[in-house]
mmCIF file of C-alpha atoms in Angstrom:
data_model
loop_
_atom_site.group_PDB
_atom_site.id
_atom_site.type_symbol
_atom_site.label_atom_id
_atom_site.label_comp_id
_atom_site.label_asym_id
_atom_site.label_seq_id
_atom_site.Cartn_x
_atom_site.Cartn_y
_atom_site.Cartn_z
ATOM 1 C CA GLY A 14 0.443 -56.699 -20.202
ATOM 2 C CA ALA A 15 3.368 -55.005 -21.961
ATOM 3 C CA VAL A 16 3.873 -57.597 -24.655
ATOM 4 C CA VAL A 17 6.090 -56.978 -27.649
ATOM 5 C CA SER A 18 6.000 -59.345 -30.584
ATOM 6 C CA GLN A 19 8.330 -59.806 -33.504
ATOM 7 C CA HIS A 20 7.700 -61.389 -36.832
ATOM 8 C CA PRO A 21 9.149 -63.551 -38.178
ATOM 9 C CA SER A 22 10.882 -65.368 -35.332
ATOM 10 C CA TRP A 23 13.470 -66.689 -37.754
ATOM 11 C CA VAL A 24 14.256 -66.225 -41.415
ATOM 12 C CA ILE A 25 16.747 -67.644 -43.866
ATOM 13 C CA CYS A 26 17.480 -65.709 -47.022
ATOM 14 C CA LYS A 27 19.913 -65.647 -49.908
ATOM 15 C CA SER A 28 22.693 -63.120 -50.090
ATOM 16 C CA GLY A 29 21.598 -59.947 -51.861
ATOM 17 C CA THR A 30 17.940 -60.157 -50.911
ATOM 18 C CA SER A 31 16.082 -57.893 -48.482
ATOM 19 C CA VAL A 32 14.369 -58.993 -45.314
ATOM 20 C CA LYS A 33 11.743 -57.111 -43.313
ATOM 21 C CA ILE A 34 11.283 -57.672 -39.579
ATOM 22 C CA GLU A 35 8.233 -56.366 -37.743
ATOM 23 C CA CYS A 36 8.056 -55.260 -34.129
ATOM 24 C CA ARG A 37 4.670 -54.684 -32.515
ATOM 25 C CA SER A 38 3.624 -53.526 -29.085
ATOM 26 C CA LEU A 39 0.471 -55.535 -28.525
ATOM 27 C CA ASP A 40 -1.181 -53.862 -25.562
ATOM 28 C CA PHE A 41 0.410 -50.450 -25.211
ATOM 29 C CA GLN A 42 1.463 -47.501 -27.304
ATOM 30 C CA ALA A 43 5.149 -46.961 -27.847
ATOM 31 C CA THR A 44 6.404 -43.589 -28.978
ATOM 32 C CA THR A 45 9.900 -44.991 -29.090
ATOM 33 C CA MET A 46 11.128 -48.361 -30.218
ATOM 34 C CA PHE A 47 14.699 -49.581 -30.280
ATOM 35 C CA TRP A 48 16.429 -52.047 -32.564
ATOM 36 C CA TYR A 49 19.317 -54.144 -31.308
ATOM 37 C CA ARG A 50 21.591 -56.714 -32.857
ATOM 38 C CA GLN A 51 23.122 -59.512 -30.851
ATOM 39 C CA PHE A 52 25.868 -61.807 -32.087
ATOM 40 C CA PRO A 53 26.393 -65.181 -30.390
ATOM 41 C CA LYS A 54 27.600 -64.908 -26.809
ATOM 42 C CA GLN A 55 27.686 -61.134 -27.013
ATOM 43 C CA SER A 56 25.538 -58.434 -25.505
ATOM 44 C CA LEU A 57 22.911 -56.366 -27.236
ATOM 45 C CA MET A 58 24.252 -53.660 -29.500
ATOM 46 C CA LEU A 59 21.890 -50.765 -30.111
ATOM 47 C CA MET A 60 21.474 -50.133 -33.820
ATOM 48 C CA ALA A 61 18.917 -47.352 -33.887
ATOM 49 C CA THR A 62 16.215 -45.529 -32.018
ATOM 50 C CA SER A 63 12.914 -45.374 -33.820
ATOM 51 C CA ASN A 64 10.470 -42.569 -33.080
ATOM 52 C CA GLU A 65 6.913 -42.691 -34.351
ATOM 53 C CA GLY A 66 6.386 -40.331 -37.233
ATOM 54 C CA SER A 67 9.991 -39.236 -37.610
ATOM 55 C CA LYS A 68 13.291 -40.505 -38.925
ATOM 56 C CA ALA A 69 15.191 -43.044 -36.905
ATOM 57 C CA THR A 70 18.389 -42.127 -35.115
ATOM 58 C CA TYR A 71 21.203 -44.520 -35.969
ATOM 59 C CA GLU A 72 24.163 -45.410 -33.809
ATOM 60 C CA GLN A 73 27.641 -44.748 -35.050
ATOM 61 C CA GLY A 74 28.765 -47.376 -37.521
ATOM 62 C CA VAL A 75 25.268 -48.530 -38.479
ATOM 63 C CA GLU A 76 24.462 -47.892 -42.125
ATOM 64 C CA LYS A 77 21.075 -46.213 -42.361
ATOM 65 C CA ASP A 78 20.723 -47.087 -46.042
ATOM 66 C CA LYS A 79 21.279 -50.747 -45.305
ATOM 67 C CA PHE A 80 19.065 -50.998 -42.228
ATOM 68 C CA LEU A 81 15.863 -49.173 -43.084
ATOM 69 C CA ILE A 82 13.614 -48.397 -40.159
ATOM 70 C CA ASN A 83 10.018 -47.303 -40.386
ATOM 71 C CA HIS A 84 7.864 -46.430 -37.359
ATOM 72 C CA ALA A 85 4.551 -45.612 -38.948
ATOM 73 C CA SER A 86 2.319 -46.078 -35.925
ATOM 74 C CA LEU A 87 2.499 -46.174 -32.146
ATOM 75 C CA THR A 88 2.408 -49.960 -32.192
ATOM 76 C CA LEU A 89 4.536 -50.947 -35.169
ATOM 77 C CA SER A 90 8.117 -50.486 -36.238
ATOM 78 C CA THR A 91 9.821 -52.342 -39.054
ATOM 79 C CA LEU A 92 13.470 -53.033 -39.787
ATOM 80 C CA THR A 93 14.414 -53.920 -43.351
ATOM 81 C CA VAL A 94 17.842 -55.379 -43.952
ATOM 82 C CA THR A 95 18.585 -54.500 -47.559
ATOM 83 C CA SER A 96 20.951 -56.479 -49.765
ATOM 84 C CA ALA A 97 21.691 -58.841 -46.916
ATOM 85 C CA HIS A 98 25.080 -60.520 -46.688
ATOM 86 C CA PRO A 99 26.259 -63.442 -44.537
ATOM 87 C CA GLU A 100 27.866 -61.035 -42.060
ATOM 88 C CA ASP A 101 24.389 -59.633 -41.373
ATOM 89 C CA SER A 102 23.383 -62.987 -39.905
ATOM 90 C CA SER A 103 22.500 -62.228 -36.313
ATOM 91 C CA PHE A 104 19.756 -62.095 -33.714
ATOM 92 C CA TYR A 105 17.747 -58.896 -34.127
ATOM 93 C CA ILE A 106 15.766 -57.754 -31.106
ATOM 94 C CA CYS A 107 13.403 -54.834 -30.796
ATOM 95 C CA SER A 108 12.164 -53.153 -27.675
ATOM 96 C CA ALA A 109 9.416 -50.702 -26.991
ATOM 97 C CA ARG A 110 9.103 -48.123 -24.322
ATOM 98 C CA TRP A 111 5.699 -47.165 -23.002
ATOM 99 C CA SER A 112 4.645 -43.647 -23.995
ATOM 100 C CA GLY A 113 3.769 -42.935 -20.377
ATOM 101 C CA GLY A 114 7.432 -42.303 -19.629
ATOM 102 C CA SER A 115 8.578 -45.337 -17.658
ATOM 103 C CA ASN A 116 12.217 -46.182 -18.183
ATOM 104 C CA GLU A 117 11.401 -49.840 -18.665
ATOM 105 C CA GLN A 118 11.910 -51.271 -22.097
ATOM 106 C CA PHE A 119 9.882 -54.302 -23.084
ATOM 107 C CA PHE A 120 11.729 -56.586 -25.405
ATOM 108 C CA GLY A 121 10.461 -58.686 -28.240
ATOM 109 C CA PRO A 122 11.439 -62.341 -28.515
ATOM 110 C CA GLY A 123 13.940 -61.622 -31.263
ATOM 111 C CA THR A 124 14.324 -62.618 -34.912
ATOM 112 C CA ARG A 125 17.152 -64.869 -35.989
ATOM 113 C CA LEU A 126 18.377 -63.942 -39.449
ATOM 114 C CA THR A 127 20.567 -66.318 -41.413
ATOM 115 C CA VAL A 128 21.914 -65.116 -44.719
ATOM 116 C CA LEU A 129 23.260 -67.848 -46.968
ATOM 117 C CA GLN B 6 36.953 -47.111 -20.965
ATOM 118 C CA LYS B 7 33.549 -48.682 -21.535
ATOM 119 C CA GLU B 8 30.624 -46.994 -19.854
ATOM 120 C CA VAL B 9 29.551 -50.279 -18.281
ATOM 121 C CA GLU B 10 31.827 -53.216 -17.543
ATOM 122 C CA GLN B 11 30.551 -56.684 -16.732
ATOM 123 C CA ASP B 12 32.415 -59.957 -16.367
ATOM 124 C CA PRO B 13 31.140 -62.184 -19.187
ATOM 125 C CA GLY B 14 31.705 -65.411 -17.282
ATOM 126 C CA PRO B 15 30.717 -68.134 -17.792
ATOM 127 C CA LEU B 16 29.884 -68.696 -14.169
ATOM 128 C CA SER B 17 28.921 -72.189 -13.021
ATOM 129 C CA VAL B 18 27.664 -72.895 -9.501
ATOM 130 C CA PRO B 19 25.851 -75.789 -7.816
ATOM 131 C CA GLU B 20 22.132 -75.635 -7.161
ATOM 132 C CA GLY B 21 21.315 -73.848 -3.932
ATOM 133 C CA ALA B 22 24.394 -71.625 -3.988
ATOM 134 C CA ILE B 23 24.307 -67.858 -3.646
ATOM 135 C CA VAL B 24 25.241 -66.156 -6.893
ATOM 136 C CA SER B 25 26.810 -62.713 -7.129
ATOM 137 C CA LEU B 26 26.771 -60.853 -10.444
ATOM 138 C CA ASN B 27 28.440 -57.477 -10.764
ATOM 139 C CA CYS B 28 28.876 -54.451 -12.978
ATOM 140 C CA THR B 29 30.889 -51.285 -12.732
ATOM 141 C CA TYR B 30 30.115 -48.054 -14.501
ATOM 142 C CA SER B 31 32.117 -44.946 -15.196
ATOM 143 C CA ASN B 32 29.569 -42.127 -15.456
ATOM 144 C CA SER B 33 28.255 -40.857 -12.156
ATOM 145 C CA ALA B 34 25.283 -39.360 -14.016
ATOM 146 C CA PHE B 35 23.632 -42.784 -14.153
ATOM 147 C CA GLN B 36 20.840 -42.710 -11.600
ATOM 148 C CA TYR B 37 18.689 -45.672 -12.515
ATOM 149 C CA PHE B 38 19.859 -49.262 -12.579
ATOM 150 C CA MET B 39 18.299 -52.381 -14.031
ATOM 151 C CA TRP B 40 19.026 -56.079 -14.352
ATOM 152 C CA TYR B 41 17.724 -58.138 -17.264
ATOM 153 C CA ARG B 42 17.682 -61.899 -17.672
ATOM 154 C CA GLN B 43 17.991 -63.439 -21.113
ATOM 155 C CA TYR B 44 17.420 -67.088 -21.845
ATOM 156 C CA SER B 45 19.074 -68.572 -24.892
ATOM 157 C CA ARG B 46 17.488 -67.422 -28.164
ATOM 158 C CA LYS B 47 14.989 -65.193 -26.334
ATOM 159 C CA GLY B 48 14.651 -61.466 -25.770
ATOM 160 C CA PRO B 49 15.734 -60.017 -22.429
ATOM 161 C CA GLU B 50 13.207 -59.645 -19.624
ATOM 162 C CA LEU B 51 13.420 -57.126 -16.829
ATOM 163 C CA LEU B 52 14.234 -58.657 -13.457
ATOM 164 C CA MET B 53 14.728 -55.682 -11.179
ATOM 165 C CA TYR B 54 15.271 -51.963 -11.214
ATOM 166 C CA THR B 55 16.341 -49.495 -8.559
ATOM 167 C CA TYR B 56 16.998 -45.788 -8.255
ATOM 168 C CA SER B 57 18.988 -45.443 -5.104
ATOM 169 C CA SER B 58 22.032 -46.750 -3.331
ATOM 170 C CA GLY B 59 21.431 -49.697 -1.057
ATOM 171 C CA ASN B 60 19.595 -52.957 -1.444
ATOM 172 C CA LYS B 61 16.322 -53.870 -3.074
ATOM 173 C CA GLU B 62 14.925 -57.323 -2.558
ATOM 174 C CA ASP B 63 12.430 -59.278 -4.653
ATOM 175 C CA GLY B 64 12.018 -62.897 -3.681
ATOM 176 C CA ARG B 65 15.320 -64.696 -4.188
ATOM 177 C CA PHE B 66 16.832 -61.702 -5.984
ATOM 178 C CA THR B 67 18.559 -58.727 -4.373
ATOM 179 C CA ALA B 68 19.844 -55.741 -6.324
ATOM 180 C CA GLN B 69 22.541 -53.687 -4.660
ATOM 181 C CA VAL B 70 23.843 -50.295 -5.738
ATOM 182 C CA ASP B 71 26.882 -48.459 -4.433
ATOM 183 C CA LYS B 72 26.940 -45.111 -6.191
ATOM 184 C CA SER B 73 30.094 -43.969 -4.420
ATOM 185 C CA SER B 74 32.000 -46.875 -5.962
ATOM 186 C CA LYS B 75 29.932 -46.962 -9.164
ATOM 187 C CA TYR B 76 29.308 -50.637 -8.509
ATOM 188 C CA ILE B 77 26.093 -52.601 -8.875
ATOM 189 C CA SER B 78 25.354 -56.193 -7.965
ATOM 190 C CA LEU B 79 22.650 -58.788 -8.332
ATOM 191 C CA PHE B 80 22.483 -61.587 -5.783
ATOM 192 C CA ILE B 81 20.507 -64.765 -6.336
ATOM 193 C CA ARG B 82 19.779 -66.869 -3.250
ATOM 194 C CA ASP B 83 18.939 -70.567 -3.349
ATOM 195 C CA SER B 84 19.859 -70.704 -7.021
ATOM 196 C CA GLN B 85 17.869 -73.065 -9.235
ATOM 197 C CA PRO B 86 18.689 -74.691 -12.589
ATOM 198 C CA SER B 87 15.960 -72.483 -14.071
ATOM 199 C CA ASP B 88 18.100 -69.471 -13.188
ATOM 200 C CA SER B 89 20.607 -70.555 -15.829
ATOM 201 C CA ALA B 90 20.640 -67.659 -18.281
ATOM 202 C CA THR B 91 22.608 -64.596 -19.255
ATOM 203 C CA TYR B 92 22.196 -61.658 -16.887
ATOM 204 C CA LEU B 93 22.703 -58.136 -18.170
ATOM 205 C CA CYS B 94 23.021 -54.994 -16.135
ATOM 206 C CA ALA B 95 21.471 -51.991 -17.822
ATOM 207 C CA LEU B 96 21.723 -48.273 -17.182
ATOM 208 C CA PRO B 97 19.434 -45.759 -18.892
ATOM 209 C CA SER B 98 21.229 -42.666 -20.085
ATOM 210 C CA GLY B 99 18.346 -40.391 -19.117
ATOM 211 C CA TYR B 100 14.782 -40.142 -17.916
ATOM 212 C CA SER B 101 12.915 -39.564 -21.143
ATOM 213 C CA SER B 102 11.261 -42.349 -23.066
ATOM 214 C CA ALA B 103 13.778 -41.800 -25.857
ATOM 215 C CA SER B 104 16.799 -42.310 -23.620
ATOM 216 C CA LYS B 105 19.167 -45.045 -24.629
ATOM 217 C CA ILE B 106 19.935 -47.894 -22.318
ATOM 218 C CA ILE B 107 23.542 -48.898 -21.943
ATOM 219 C CA PHE B 108 23.860 -52.650 -21.454
ATOM 220 C CA GLY B 109 26.684 -54.575 -19.887
ATOM 221 C CA SER B 110 28.137 -57.413 -21.895
ATOM 222 C CA GLY B 111 26.149 -59.966 -19.879
ATOM 223 C CA THR B 112 27.275 -62.763 -17.572
ATOM 224 C CA ARG B 113 26.402 -66.316 -18.568
ATOM 225 C CA LEU B 114 25.279 -68.230 -15.516
ATOM 226 C CA SER B 115 24.855 -71.977 -15.264
ATOM 227 C CA ILE B 116 23.339 -73.656 -12.204
ATOM 228 C CA ARG B 117 24.350 -77.300 -11.872
ATOM 229 C CA PRO B 118 21.663 -79.638 -10.470
#
C-alpha cells in the first residue's frame, strides 16, 4: 500500500511553455501533499505544501505565480510550471502524507523536466 | 547554521563493510527521526524511523539517536552493492500531517563488489 504516482515521469519542453505535473496517492487519502525540487547531486528542496481545498503554502524564494499548485481532491495534486525556462530544468518530486496523521511521507517516483 | 547537517560524501566502501552515515541537527525540538534511501532518478523511500534516543534495528540497518549531542546515525552491516544509493536523514518539524520535513543534504554511498 501507500503508493504515490507521478505523471509524466519525464518531459521535455520549449522555453516559454507551461508544463503540468500530476501527483496521485493511489491507495490512500492525503490531506497534505508536498512538492520538492531536486537538482543533480543535491538534496530535496521543499517548494510548497499543498492542502486539499485550500491555497498552497510556498517556501521562501519560490514564486507562487510561476509554480501553480492545485490540490482539488484528497488523491490528486498538480504542479504547473508556467513559462518554463532552462533554469527550471530539474527533478520534481511530490510526496503525500496519510490523512490518518502518521509522520511518514510517501514519495512519488519523480518527474524529470528538461526545458530547452 | 543549517538545521540539519549531513556529509554529502561520496562514500565508497568494499562489499561486506560496515557503513556509518551521520547527521547533526541544531534544534532540540526535533523529536522524530527518519532515514530515507534514494536510488538515482527515483523518489526517496523510507528506511527507518525512530522517536527516542538509543538504537533501533531492522535487519542489516541500525538507526541510532543521541539527543544530548543532537547526533543521529545509520549503520549498515554486511553492505551490499544494492545498498549503493543516496541516504538522507529527515526530521519532521512537528507532529501534524502538515508539518514540514527537514532533509539533510544526503550522503552518496557506493559499495564496491
